Short mmCIF file of C-alpha atoms in Angstrom, two decimals:
data_model
loop_
_atom_site.label_atom_id
_atom_site.label_comp_id
_atom_site.label_asym_id
_atom_site.label_seq_id
_atom_site.Cartn_x
_atom_site.Cartn_y
_atom_site.Cartn_z
CA ALA J 12 21.57 -24.61 6.73
CA ALA J 13 19.14 -25.76 4.13
CA PRO J 14 20.06 -26.09 0.52
CA GLN J 15 18.56 -23.36 -1.52
CA GLY J 16 15.78 -24.13 -3.90
CA PRO J 17 13.05 -22.29 -4.92
CA PRO J 18 10.25 -20.50 -2.92
CA VAL J 19 7.33 -22.78 -1.75
CA TYR J 20 3.64 -21.31 -2.15
CA VAL J 21 0.77 -21.90 0.50
CA ASP J 22 -2.79 -20.57 0.97
CA LEU J 23 -2.30 -21.24 5.15
CA ALA J 24 1.03 -21.66 7.10
CA TYR J 25 0.49 -21.98 10.67
CA LEU J 26 3.61 -20.76 12.70
CA PRO J 27 4.75 -22.60 15.50
CA GLY J 28 4.33 -21.77 18.87
CA SER J 29 6.68 -21.64 22.34
CA TRP J 30 10.15 -22.93 21.95
CA SER J 31 9.71 -23.59 18.49
CA ALA J 32 8.63 -19.89 17.04
CA ARG J 33 12.30 -19.90 17.53
CA THR J 34 13.26 -21.56 14.39
CA VAL J 35 11.16 -19.16 12.37
CA ASP J 36 12.94 -16.49 10.94
CA GLU J 37 13.67 -13.99 7.47
CA GLU J 38 14.89 -17.38 5.56
CA PHE J 39 11.55 -18.80 6.67
CA PHE J 40 9.43 -15.77 5.32
CA ARG J 41 11.30 -15.84 2.57
CA ARG J 42 11.10 -19.35 1.66
CA VAL J 43 7.70 -20.40 2.55
CA ARG J 44 5.33 -17.60 1.08
CA SER J 45 1.83 -18.07 2.28
CA LEU J 46 -1.37 -15.72 1.86
CA CYS J 47 -2.15 -15.90 5.75
CA TYR J 48 0.05 -16.60 8.38
CA VAL J 49 -1.50 -17.84 11.50
CA VAL J 50 0.40 -16.71 15.06
CA SER J 51 -0.52 -18.61 17.83
CA GLY J 52 0.77 -19.84 21.39
CA ASP J 53 -0.86 -17.28 24.03
CA ASP J 54 1.98 -18.51 26.71
CA HIS J 55 5.07 -16.45 28.25
CA LEU J 56 7.29 -18.41 25.74
CA LYS J 57 5.65 -16.94 22.48
CA GLU J 58 5.76 -13.39 24.17
CA GLY J 59 9.69 -13.46 24.57
CA VAL J 60 9.82 -14.58 20.29
CA LEU J 61 7.22 -12.90 18.87
CA ARG J 62 8.75 -9.50 18.04
CA PRO J 63 11.65 -10.95 16.64
CA LEU J 64 9.31 -13.24 14.58
CA LEU J 65 7.08 -10.58 13.47
CA ASP J 66 9.93 -8.21 12.08
CA ALA J 67 11.15 -11.24 10.54
CA LEU J 68 7.95 -11.35 8.38
CA LEU J 69 8.86 -7.61 7.76
CA THR J 70 11.61 -8.40 6.36
CA GLY J 71 11.17 -11.86 4.46
CA LYS J 72 8.03 -10.02 2.78
CA HIS J 73 10.32 -7.34 1.71
CA GLN J 74 12.36 -9.64 -0.27
CA TRP J 75 9.65 -11.75 -2.32
CA GLY J 76 9.64 -9.06 -5.09
CA ILE J 77 6.29 -9.85 -6.04
CA ASP J 78 3.11 -8.13 -4.85
CA ILE J 79 1.25 -10.57 -2.77
CA GLN J 80 -1.14 -9.71 -0.33
CA VAL J 81 -0.41 -11.55 3.26
CA THR J 82 -2.83 -11.57 6.04
CA LEU J 83 -1.32 -12.35 9.55
CA ILE J 84 -3.41 -14.19 11.98
CA PRO J 85 -2.98 -13.80 15.60
CA THR J 86 -4.97 -16.40 17.82
CA PHE J 87 -4.52 -14.33 20.61
CA ASP J 88 -4.01 -10.55 22.16
CA SER J 89 -0.77 -9.51 23.05
CA LEU J 90 0.75 -5.98 24.31
CA VAL J 91 3.68 -6.92 21.84
CA MET J 92 1.84 -7.71 18.95
CA HIS J 93 -0.01 -4.44 19.63
CA GLU J 94 3.14 -2.93 19.88
CA TRP J 95 4.42 -4.02 16.93
CA TYR J 96 1.19 -3.40 14.99
CA GLN J 97 1.70 0.35 15.98
CA GLU J 98 5.21 0.71 15.35
CA THR J 99 5.32 -0.69 11.89
CA HIS J 100 1.98 -0.05 10.31
CA GLU J 101 3.41 2.14 7.80
CA ARG J 102 5.57 -0.34 7.02
CA GLN J 103 3.12 -2.92 6.62
CA GLN J 104 0.69 -0.85 4.41
CA GLU J 105 3.80 -0.86 2.17
CA LEU J 106 4.60 -4.87 1.90
CA GLY J 107 0.78 -5.37 1.36
CA ILE J 108 0.57 -7.11 5.07
CA THR J 109 -2.90 -7.12 6.59
CA VAL J 110 -2.99 -7.88 10.58
CA LEU J 111 -6.33 -9.58 10.96
CA GLY J 112 -8.07 -8.89 14.61
CA SER J 113 -11.42 -9.89 15.53
CA ASN J 114 -13.77 -9.10 17.75
CA SER J 115 -16.21 -12.06 17.53
CA THR J 116 -16.78 -14.62 19.45
CA VAL J 117 -17.98 -18.48 19.13
CA ALA J 118 -19.95 -20.24 21.59
CA MET J 119 -19.46 -24.03 21.84
CA GLN J 120 -21.07 -26.04 24.48
CA ASP J 121 -19.95 -24.38 27.69
CA GLU J 122 -17.22 -22.16 26.36
CA THR J 123 -17.14 -18.88 24.51
CA PHE J 124 -13.38 -18.06 22.54
CA PRO J 125 -12.72 -15.04 19.94
CA ALA J 126 -12.56 -16.32 16.57
CA CYS J 127 -12.48 -14.77 13.42
CA LYS J 128 -13.50 -16.54 9.55
CA VAL J 129 -11.06 -16.64 6.80
CA GLU J 130 -12.25 -17.82 3.43
CA PHE J 131 -10.07 -18.66 -0.02
#
């Protein structure tokens, strides 16, 4: 366990993917307080740890004790994410968490992919 200390405040935190996502728990969200969290890693490994990670965000944010709006930015479409969003939507609103979805696409060279714009 890491030594206790004050939380760290950042504008943007990129959450790890694959097996590293298992290290993101409620203690992480208690200590790393971000205006935006980017959830990436569209692979089968991420699907297995996605729900605990999302639930940890709710639990960790609840313990902040201050009212800071948080935006969650998934970079992939996921059934787990959709289910979590539906099941916890009221709780997200209580805690000031917005899940950013986007139907926008960006075309670069011969490739198109979903995208969203985040401004600070």
